[in-house]
């Protein structure tokens, strides 16, 4: 049964009292950024709640973590502080609690219509790593580029593969993506192609936001890793397939990825996702000891991708997948990231890699959906093999509870032409 807030929350809303995801926003264009939580169609300004003295628990009463332009200080405080904040906010926003409900003056300055605020990146992302954790995606990509005989390299089943991405080009949902330029495979004996990418793609991913980090030279135990993950966001790892294919040997992705990565503005905490924890696909062979978890868990998060073709009014669903298809868990990914002594810091982000399921309708990118352009997608009267200028891609993700949803909102971006 859904919890009841004095703020009206529609049954299909992504932001009920069970969720309370964190973000950063500006009430007006010229105002300072500040942290907030989403409740229904409103944003609760946490700086105003803190100023009113309503965070009165032992860990937050004297903290200035909600008077910051990002969430880094708060996420760095760790799980006890996160739980204290969640208990406080669920009580303040509940239908039976008068403290905020009956304080008209505070309500007017602290509860703002979501449609009127400007959402920003929720954290200052110091470092960004992208994993490759879906077996179905790995198999499909390997089949396309190496053939069906041995599509997945042996090492993939022993460790979570990843590369270090570019944090500076991570943008919040709603930001236009400029079509990148770069080199592509030469044709015959000609020089390599140079110009706007001809194979621009989306990748359906999610990303974890790191809480407390670790000191350089130390590691994080896989069974303690969840205490170092604040929550998850939706992530679109935009990919220029032609640039990527020409450059990735021998060092991996570079310009084919670094031109832009979009994330949703709201971080859904692991506490909010806990009721939707589920089993992990069987890992065979069993991983090495440092990756063996006492309790392995994925989350049952339904994921959906829509494309609105340029010049059209309606969007078309092109794929439906689920977070539970990941082979390597986010806690295994974090533990592996630190096993060499690499230090993580609050606000760092790591992506899951493309989340593809076993069926064609659950593939997580156009490379797979069109089988590298061989099978065009039908989109309401037009077709696509890869993205064209003016196309808008939107991700949605949510967990279905009993009478409520815990969702992530939207993660969207529109492709605009490459500058001449």
Tab-separated table of C-alpha atoms in Angstrom:
chain	number	residue	atom	x	y	z
A	1	UNK	CA	0.000	0.000	0.000
A	2	UNK	CA	1.355	3.423	-0.974
A	3	UNK	CA	2.465	5.920	1.652
A	4	UNK	CA	0.372	9.081	1.844
A	5	UNK	CA	1.798	12.605	1.529
A	6	UNK	CA	0.005	15.910	2.060
A	7	UNK	CA	1.443	16.803	-1.382
A	8	UNK	CA	-0.779	15.359	-4.080
A	9	UNK	CA	0.955	12.487	-5.867
A	10	UNK	CA	-0.707	10.792	-8.830
A	11	UNK	CA	-0.537	6.962	-8.939
A	12	UNK	CA	1.597	7.067	-12.108
A	13	UNK	CA	4.019	9.648	-10.701
A	14	UNK	CA	7.668	8.614	-10.506
A	15	UNK	CA	8.101	10.579	-7.292
A	16	UNK	CA	5.931	9.327	-4.416
A	17	UNK	CA	6.867	9.417	-0.739
A	18	UNK	CA	8.533	6.021	-1.147
A	19	UNK	CA	11.088	7.551	-3.537
A	20	UNK	CA	12.304	11.068	-2.601
A	21	UNK	CA	15.173	11.254	-5.116
A	22	UNK	CA	17.784	13.989	-4.776
A	23	UNK	CA	18.674	16.632	-7.336
A	24	UNK	CA	20.052	20.150	-7.683
A	25	UNK	CA	18.026	23.025	-9.106
A	26	UNK	CA	17.644	26.768	-9.525
A	27	UNK	CA	14.249	28.242	-8.554
A	28	UNK	CA	14.851	31.057	-11.062
A	29	UNK	CA	17.499	31.571	-13.781
A	30	UNK	CA	19.532	34.029	-11.698
A	31	UNK	CA	19.303	32.214	-8.373
A	32	UNK	CA	21.936	30.018	-6.755
A	33	UNK	CA	21.864	26.219	-7.216
A	34	UNK	CA	20.619	24.266	-4.210
A	35	UNK	CA	19.713	20.642	-3.357
A	36	UNK	CA	16.144	19.379	-3.466
A	37	UNK	CA	14.049	16.243	-3.440
A	38	UNK	CA	11.192	15.422	-5.793
A	39	UNK	CA	7.699	14.779	-4.425
A	40	UNK	CA	4.891	14.459	-6.957
A	41	UNK	CA	5.031	17.472	-9.266
A	42	UNK	CA	7.011	19.530	-6.746
A	43	UNK	CA	10.587	20.077	-5.626
A	44	UNK	CA	11.279	20.453	-1.921
A	45	UNK	CA	14.058	23.006	-1.362
A	46	UNK	CA	16.378	21.374	1.173
A	47	UNK	CA	18.241	24.597	1.856
A	48	UNK	CA	15.009	26.109	3.182
A	49	UNK	CA	14.234	23.002	5.238
A	50	UNK	CA	17.728	23.161	6.739
A	51	UNK	CA	17.451	26.911	7.421
A	52	UNK	CA	14.184	26.263	9.269
A	53	UNK	CA	16.040	23.818	11.543
A	54	UNK	CA	13.986	20.795	10.493
A	55	UNK	CA	17.000	18.535	9.966
A	56	UNK	CA	17.379	18.061	13.712
A	57	UNK	CA	19.027	14.633	13.880
A	58	UNK	CA	22.531	14.140	15.324
A	59	UNK	CA	24.272	13.834	11.944
A	60	UNK	CA	22.613	16.675	10.014
A	61	UNK	CA	21.586	19.284	12.597
A	62	UNK	CA	24.899	21.145	12.386
A	63	UNK	CA	25.766	20.290	8.789
A	64	UNK	CA	25.804	22.752	5.888
A	65	UNK	CA	25.523	19.950	3.313
A	66	UNK	CA	22.209	21.333	2.003
A	67	UNK	CA	23.621	24.833	1.604
A	68	UNK	CA	25.890	23.711	-1.228
A	69	UNK	CA	25.622	24.104	-5.023
A	70	UNK	CA	25.786	20.313	-5.445
A	71	UNK	CA	25.189	17.112	-3.483
A	72	UNK	CA	28.834	16.077	-3.117
A	73	UNK	CA	29.124	16.984	0.564
A	74	UNK	CA	25.895	15.186	1.448
A	75	UNK	CA	26.680	12.000	-0.484
A	76	UNK	CA	30.124	11.965	1.141
A	77	UNK	CA	28.588	11.776	4.622
A	78	UNK	CA	27.631	8.137	4.150
A	79	UNK	CA	24.675	5.858	4.749
A	80	UNK	CA	23.834	6.825	8.356
A	81	UNK	CA	23.342	10.458	7.264
A	82	UNK	CA	21.388	9.375	4.176
A	83	UNK	CA	19.055	7.291	6.337
A	84	UNK	CA	18.614	10.149	8.823
A	85	UNK	CA	17.661	12.507	5.992
A	86	UNK	CA	15.237	9.987	4.488
A	87	UNK	CA	13.446	9.408	7.802
A	88	UNK	CA	13.205	13.171	8.397
A	89	UNK	CA	11.876	13.940	4.911
A	90	UNK	CA	9.363	11.093	4.820
A	91	UNK	CA	7.983	12.314	8.144
A	92	UNK	CA	7.882	15.996	7.104
A	93	UNK	CA	6.056	15.208	3.867
A	94	UNK	CA	3.615	12.661	5.296
A	95	UNK	CA	-0.097	13.437	5.383
A	96	UNK	CA	-0.277	13.206	9.170
A	97	UNK	CA	2.671	15.486	10.022
A	98	UNK	CA	1.658	19.171	10.571
A	99	UNK	CA	5.151	20.759	10.771
A	100	UNK	CA	5.401	21.596	7.064
A	101	UNK	CA	1.833	20.839	6.023
A	102	UNK	CA	0.371	23.573	8.246
A	103	UNK	CA	3.181	26.137	7.878
A	104	UNK	CA	1.914	28.156	4.926
A	105	UNK	CA	4.869	30.556	4.805
A	106	UNK	CA	7.474	27.785	4.760
A	107	UNK	CA	5.479	25.730	2.270
A	108	UNK	CA	5.366	28.659	-0.163
A	109	UNK	CA	9.154	29.057	-0.260
A	110	UNK	CA	10.152	25.398	0.155
A	111	UNK	CA	7.703	23.535	-2.135
A	112	UNK	CA	8.134	24.703	-5.710
A	113	UNK	CA	6.375	23.476	-8.872
A	114	UNK	CA	8.813	21.231	-10.737
A	115	UNK	CA	7.807	22.719	-14.090
A	116	UNK	CA	9.082	26.154	-12.998
A	117	UNK	CA	12.569	25.215	-11.779
A	118	UNK	CA	15.751	24.582	-13.744
A	119	UNK	CA	17.345	21.217	-13.063
A	120	UNK	CA	21.145	20.942	-13.036
A	121	UNK	CA	23.670	18.139	-12.707
A	122	UNK	CA	23.125	16.755	-9.185
A	123	UNK	CA	26.825	16.313	-8.350
A	124	UNK	CA	30.164	17.690	-9.470
A	125	UNK	CA	31.475	14.594	-11.241
A	126	UNK	CA	35.215	14.380	-10.741
A	127	UNK	CA	35.745	11.080	-12.542
A	128	UNK	CA	33.598	8.891	-14.768
A	129	UNK	CA	34.075	5.238	-15.655
A	130	UNK	CA	31.917	3.211	-18.041
A	131	UNK	CA	31.535	-0.542	-17.600
A	132	UNK	CA	30.460	-3.256	-20.066
A	133	UNK	CA	28.308	-5.382	-17.769
A	134	UNK	CA	25.489	-6.794	-19.935
A	135	UNK	CA	26.256	-10.231	-21.379
A	136	UNK	CA	23.605	-9.833	-24.087
A	137	UNK	CA	25.128	-6.552	-25.280
A	138	UNK	CA	28.632	-8.026	-25.181
A	139	UNK	CA	27.492	-11.050	-27.183
A	140	UNK	CA	25.678	-8.986	-29.810
A	141	UNK	CA	28.573	-6.576	-30.298
A	142	UNK	CA	31.055	-9.431	-30.464
A	143	UNK	CA	28.929	-11.252	-33.030
A	144	UNK	CA	28.686	-8.128	-35.185
A	145	UNK	CA	32.391	-7.349	-35.191
A	146	UNK	CA	34.138	-10.700	-34.606
A	147	UNK	CA	31.597	-13.262	-35.731
A	148	UNK	CA	29.377	-15.767	-33.862
A	149	UNK	CA	32.093	-18.367	-33.209
A	150	UNK	CA	33.633	-16.552	-30.208
A	151	UNK	CA	31.678	-13.345	-29.625
A	152	UNK	CA	32.690	-12.713	-25.987
A	153	UNK	CA	36.339	-12.578	-24.978
A	154	UNK	CA	37.397	-14.948	-22.177
A	155	UNK	CA	38.349	-12.143	-19.785
A	156	UNK	CA	34.780	-10.731	-19.821
A	157	UNK	CA	33.537	-13.619	-17.638
A	158	UNK	CA	36.264	-13.040	-15.035
A	159	UNK	CA	36.165	-9.282	-14.451
A	160	UNK	CA	33.907	-6.275	-15.061
A	161	UNK	CA	35.417	-4.643	-18.151
A	162	UNK	CA	35.479	-0.814	-18.198
A	163	UNK	CA	37.182	2.248	-19.621
A	164	UNK	CA	37.801	5.708	-18.196
A	165	UNK	CA	35.381	8.251	-19.689
A	166	UNK	CA	35.264	12.039	-19.942
A	167	UNK	CA	33.519	13.739	-17.002
A	168	UNK	CA	33.607	17.238	-18.520
A	169	UNK	CA	31.069	16.386	-21.242
A	170	UNK	CA	28.434	14.835	-18.962
A	171	UNK	CA	25.272	16.938	-19.254
A	172	UNK	CA	21.863	16.986	-17.602
A	173	UNK	CA	18.698	15.786	-19.344
A	174	UNK	CA	17.314	18.285	-21.848
A	175	UNK	CA	20.710	19.443	-23.122
A	176	UNK	CA	21.135	19.325	-26.909
A	177	UNK	CA	23.819	16.998	-28.258
A	178	UNK	CA	25.925	18.367	-31.117
A	179	UNK	CA	26.671	15.744	-33.746
A	180	UNK	CA	30.394	14.998	-33.364
A	181	UNK	CA	32.953	15.160	-36.138
A	182	UNK	CA	35.837	12.772	-36.514
A	183	UNK	CA	37.530	10.143	-38.625
A	184	UNK	CA	35.910	7.022	-39.982
A	185	UNK	CA	37.119	3.873	-41.753
A	186	UNK	CA	38.698	4.572	-45.155
A	187	UNK	CA	37.029	3.124	-48.243
A	188	UNK	CA	39.410	1.075	-50.357
A	189	UNK	CA	42.738	2.872	-50.730
A	190	UNK	CA	41.385	6.318	-49.923
A	191	UNK	CA	42.233	8.400	-46.870
A	192	UNK	CA	40.041	8.007	-43.771
A	193	UNK	CA	36.675	9.768	-43.911
A	194	UNK	CA	36.522	13.013	-41.923
A	195	UNK	CA	33.335	14.858	-41.084
A	196	UNK	CA	30.126	14.594	-39.078
A	197	UNK	CA	29.455	11.115	-37.717
A	198	UNK	CA	27.249	9.027	-40.017
A	199	UNK	CA	26.421	6.439	-37.356
A	200	UNK	CA	25.277	8.326	-34.269
A	201	UNK	CA	23.691	6.086	-31.650
A	202	UNK	CA	22.237	6.060	-28.143
A	203	UNK	CA	23.147	3.553	-25.439
A	204	UNK	CA	20.624	2.673	-22.739
A	205	UNK	CA	22.553	2.676	-19.468
A	206	UNK	CA	22.235	3.503	-15.819
A	207	UNK	CA	24.958	4.999	-13.658
A	208	UNK	CA	25.885	4.811	-9.982
A	209	UNK	CA	26.845	7.898	-7.992
A	210	UNK	CA	29.652	7.247	-5.513
A	211	UNK	CA	29.195	8.272	-1.864
A	212	UNK	CA	32.146	7.977	0.543
A	213	UNK	CA	35.269	7.069	-1.364
A	214	UNK	CA	38.504	5.334	-0.390
A	215	UNK	CA	42.067	6.468	0.133
A	216	UNK	CA	44.603	5.970	-2.631
A	217	UNK	CA	46.201	2.542	-2.235
A	218	UNK	CA	43.218	1.030	-0.381
A	219	UNK	CA	40.325	-1.092	-1.606
A	220	UNK	CA	36.594	-1.364	-0.945
A	221	UNK	CA	35.342	-4.844	-0.044
A	222	UNK	CA	32.616	-6.090	-2.366
A	223	UNK	CA	30.401	-6.834	0.652
A	224	UNK	CA	30.728	-3.227	1.852
A	225	UNK	CA	30.451	-1.646	-1.579
A	226	UNK	CA	26.751	-0.754	-1.255
A	227	UNK	CA	27.665	1.652	1.546
A	228	UNK	CA	29.763	3.568	-0.988
A	229	UNK	CA	26.978	3.931	-3.585
A	230	UNK	CA	24.509	6.764	-2.992
A	231	UNK	CA	22.097	5.900	-5.793
A	232	UNK	CA	21.398	5.528	-9.507
A	233	UNK	CA	20.530	7.748	-12.461
A	234	UNK	CA	19.500	7.035	-16.047
A	235	UNK	CA	22.356	7.523	-18.496
A	236	UNK	CA	22.582	7.857	-22.274
A	237	UNK	CA	26.106	7.059	-23.439
A	238	UNK	CA	25.831	8.698	-26.867
A	239	UNK	CA	28.112	6.870	-29.309
A	240	UNK	CA	29.485	7.684	-32.756
A	241	UNK	CA	29.866	4.153	-34.091
A	242	UNK	CA	31.908	5.039	-37.184
A	243	UNK	CA	34.401	7.134	-35.202
A	244	UNK	CA	34.536	4.457	-32.478
A	245	UNK	CA	35.138	1.603	-34.938
A	246	UNK	CA	38.122	3.340	-36.547
A	247	UNK	CA	39.817	4.524	-33.346
A	248	UNK	CA	39.174	1.884	-30.673
A	249	UNK	CA	42.069	-0.485	-31.487
A	250	UNK	CA	44.301	-0.690	-29.488
A	251	UNK	CA	43.315	1.583	-26.572
A	252	UNK	CA	39.502	1.635	-26.640
A	253	UNK	CA	36.875	4.393	-26.985
A	254	UNK	CA	37.900	8.048	-27.238
A	255	UNK	CA	36.276	10.627	-29.541
A	256	UNK	CA	33.470	8.236	-30.392
A	257	UNK	CA	32.201	8.649	-26.814
A	258	UNK	CA	33.640	11.811	-25.254
A	259	UNK	CA	31.445	14.354	-27.086
A	260	UNK	CA	28.512	13.923	-24.702
A	261	UNK	CA	26.866	11.758	-22.043
A	262	UNK	CA	23.394	12.592	-20.705
A	263	UNK	CA	22.093	11.726	-17.236
A	264	UNK	CA	18.721	12.208	-15.580
A	265	UNK	CA	18.634	14.958	-12.925
A	266	UNK	CA	17.273	12.872	-10.032
A	267	UNK	CA	19.394	10.369	-8.070
A	268	UNK	CA	17.238	7.531	-6.753
A	269	UNK	CA	18.845	6.171	-3.590
A	270	UNK	CA	19.608	2.517	-2.951
A	271	UNK	CA	17.305	2.762	0.087
A	272	UNK	CA	14.394	3.652	-2.213
A	273	UNK	CA	15.343	0.785	-4.554
A	274	UNK	CA	15.723	-1.796	-1.766
A	275	UNK	CA	12.146	-3.189	-2.062
A	276	UNK	CA	12.872	-3.998	-5.718
A	277	UNK	CA	16.102	-5.935	-5.195
A	278	UNK	CA	16.188	-9.184	-7.182
A	279	UNK	CA	18.459	-12.069	-8.061
A	280	UNK	CA	21.476	-11.782	-10.328
A	281	UNK	CA	22.043	-14.004	-13.402
A	282	UNK	CA	24.202	-17.002	-12.555
A	283	UNK	CA	27.882	-16.156	-12.970
A	284	UNK	CA	29.771	-19.008	-14.589
A	285	UNK	CA	32.631	-19.484	-13.912
A	286	UNK	CA	32.454	-18.312	-10.341
A	287	UNK	CA	34.360	-15.033	-10.014
A	288	UNK	CA	37.575	-14.680	-8.087
A	289	UNK	CA	37.286	-14.347	-4.313
A	290	UNK	CA	37.419	-10.551	-4.181
A	291	UNK	CA	34.294	-10.411	-6.396
A	292	UNK	CA	32.267	-13.067	-4.541
A	293	UNK	CA	29.323	-11.472	-2.715
A	294	UNK	CA	27.541	-12.872	0.322
A	295	UNK	CA	24.326	-11.485	-1.172
A	296	UNK	CA	24.283	-10.531	-4.843
A	297	UNK	CA	21.512	-8.239	-5.997
A	298	UNK	CA	20.248	-6.458	-9.048
A	299	UNK	CA	17.131	-4.271	-9.117
A	300	UNK	CA	13.899	-4.780	-11.033
A	301	UNK	CA	13.921	-1.469	-12.927
A	302	UNK	CA	11.856	-1.356	-16.117
A	303	UNK	CA	13.599	0.688	-18.809
A	304	UNK	CA	12.175	2.197	-21.978
A	305	UNK	CA	13.637	4.154	-24.897
A	306	UNK	CA	11.626	6.425	-27.193
A	307	UNK	CA	12.745	8.238	-30.339
A	308	UNK	CA	10.907	11.296	-31.626
A	309	UNK	CA	12.030	11.588	-35.262
A	310	UNK	CA	12.880	15.037	-36.558
A	311	UNK	CA	9.797	16.880	-37.771
A	312	UNK	CA	7.326	14.461	-36.197
A	313	UNK	CA	4.963	15.145	-33.305
A	314	UNK	CA	4.949	11.691	-31.747
A	315	UNK	CA	7.619	9.523	-30.162
A	316	UNK	CA	7.984	5.805	-30.849
A	317	UNK	CA	9.067	3.177	-28.343
A	318	UNK	CA	12.100	1.398	-29.761
A	319	UNK	CA	13.160	-0.812	-26.865
A	320	UNK	CA	12.092	-2.083	-23.448
A	321	UNK	CA	14.715	-3.595	-21.176
A	322	UNK	CA	15.412	-4.064	-17.475
A	323	UNK	CA	18.289	-3.328	-15.108
A	324	UNK	CA	18.088	-6.938	-13.907
A	325	UNK	CA	19.738	-8.121	-17.139
A	326	UNK	CA	23.152	-6.967	-15.868
A	327	UNK	CA	25.612	-9.838	-15.386
A	328	UNK	CA	28.013	-7.898	-13.147
A	329	UNK	CA	26.403	-6.078	-10.201
A	330	UNK	CA	27.120	-2.436	-9.407
A	331	UNK	CA	28.775	-3.525	-6.150
A	332	UNK	CA	31.099	-5.870	-8.041
A	333	UNK	CA	31.871	-3.046	-10.452
A	334	UNK	CA	32.793	-0.679	-7.602
A	335	UNK	CA	34.889	-3.285	-5.774
A	336	UNK	CA	36.770	-4.158	-8.955
A	337	UNK	CA	37.353	-0.458	-9.648
A	338	UNK	CA	39.284	-0.148	-6.372
A	339	UNK	CA	41.061	-3.524	-6.273
A	340	UNK	CA	44.277	-1.977	-7.633
A	341	UNK	CA	44.160	0.796	-5.018
A	342	UNK	CA	42.406	3.353	-7.233
A	343	UNK	CA	40.743	5.988	-5.068
A	344	UNK	CA	37.107	6.936	-5.638
A	345	UNK	CA	35.670	10.238	-4.434
A	346	UNK	CA	32.175	11.484	-3.520
A	347	UNK	CA	30.289	12.387	-6.683
A	348	UNK	CA	32.273	10.112	-8.989
A	349	UNK	CA	30.078	8.236	-11.454
A	350	UNK	CA	30.283	4.861	-13.152
A	351	UNK	CA	27.998	3.628	-15.919
A	352	UNK	CA	26.748	0.080	-16.256
A	353	UNK	CA	27.308	-0.272	-19.968
A	354	UNK	CA	24.453	-0.803	-22.410
A	355	UNK	CA	21.629	-2.771	-20.773
A	356	UNK	CA	20.376	-5.213	-23.394
A	357	UNK	CA	18.061	-8.126	-22.752
A	358	UNK	CA	17.945	-11.478	-24.538
A	359	UNK	CA	15.226	-10.571	-27.059
A	360	UNK	CA	15.592	-8.186	-30.034
A	361	UNK	CA	12.942	-5.842	-28.617
A	362	UNK	CA	15.097	-5.434	-25.488
A	363	UNK	CA	18.343	-4.459	-27.216
A	364	UNK	CA	19.776	-1.263	-25.755
A	365	UNK	CA	21.154	0.634	-28.773
A	366	UNK	CA	20.590	1.120	-32.499
A	367	UNK	CA	23.760	-0.814	-33.307
A	368	UNK	CA	21.985	-3.921	-32.008
A	369	UNK	CA	18.406	-2.988	-32.919
A	370	UNK	CA	19.298	-2.418	-36.593
A	371	UNK	CA	22.141	-4.933	-36.597
A	372	UNK	CA	24.641	-2.203	-37.552
A	373	UNK	CA	22.286	-0.591	-40.033
A	374	UNK	CA	21.246	-3.749	-41.897
A	375	UNK	CA	17.651	-3.740	-40.590
A	376	UNK	CA	16.127	-0.225	-40.455
A	377	UNK	CA	13.658	0.541	-37.682
A	378	UNK	CA	10.165	1.707	-38.589
A	379	UNK	CA	9.252	4.866	-36.663
A	380	UNK	CA	5.732	6.068	-37.410
A	381	UNK	CA	6.012	6.590	-41.139
A	382	UNK	CA	9.777	6.960	-41.351
A	383	UNK	CA	12.768	4.706	-40.755
A	384	UNK	CA	16.091	4.935	-38.959
A	385	UNK	CA	19.313	2.961	-38.963
A	386	UNK	CA	21.104	5.573	-36.845
A	387	UNK	CA	20.109	8.956	-35.422
A	388	UNK	CA	19.510	11.939	-37.677
A	389	UNK	CA	19.730	15.641	-36.850
A	390	UNK	CA	16.616	16.780	-35.015
A	391	UNK	CA	15.883	13.342	-33.521
A	392	UNK	CA	15.120	13.362	-29.798
A	393	UNK	CA	15.871	10.316	-27.634
A	394	UNK	CA	14.195	9.861	-24.246
A	395	UNK	CA	14.791	7.217	-21.572
A	396	UNK	CA	12.377	6.351	-18.782
A	397	UNK	CA	12.927	3.977	-15.873
A	398	UNK	CA	10.826	2.918	-12.899
A	399	UNK	CA	10.152	0.192	-10.348
A	400	UNK	CA	6.539	-0.901	-9.931
A	401	UNK	CA	5.369	-1.095	-6.315
A	402	UNK	CA	1.985	-1.910	-4.819
A	403	UNK	CA	-0.010	1.147	-5.839
A	404	UNK	CA	3.019	3.344	-6.557
A	405	UNK	CA	6.099	3.711	-8.749
A	406	UNK	CA	9.658	4.553	-7.787
A	407	UNK	CA	10.958	6.229	-10.915
A	408	UNK	CA	13.806	8.246	-12.341
A	409	UNK	CA	11.905	10.806	-14.394
A	410	UNK	CA	13.220	11.343	-17.900
A	411	UNK	CA	16.644	11.397	-19.549
A	412	UNK	CA	16.429	13.117	-22.919
A	413	UNK	CA	18.533	14.826	-25.537
A	414	UNK	CA	18.069	16.120	-29.076
A	415	UNK	CA	20.648	15.795	-31.841
A	416	UNK	CA	21.632	19.103	-33.449
A	417	UNK	CA	23.799	19.487	-36.564
A	418	UNK	CA	27.570	19.482	-36.444
A	419	UNK	CA	29.041	22.974	-36.902
A	420	UNK	CA	30.396	23.571	-40.379
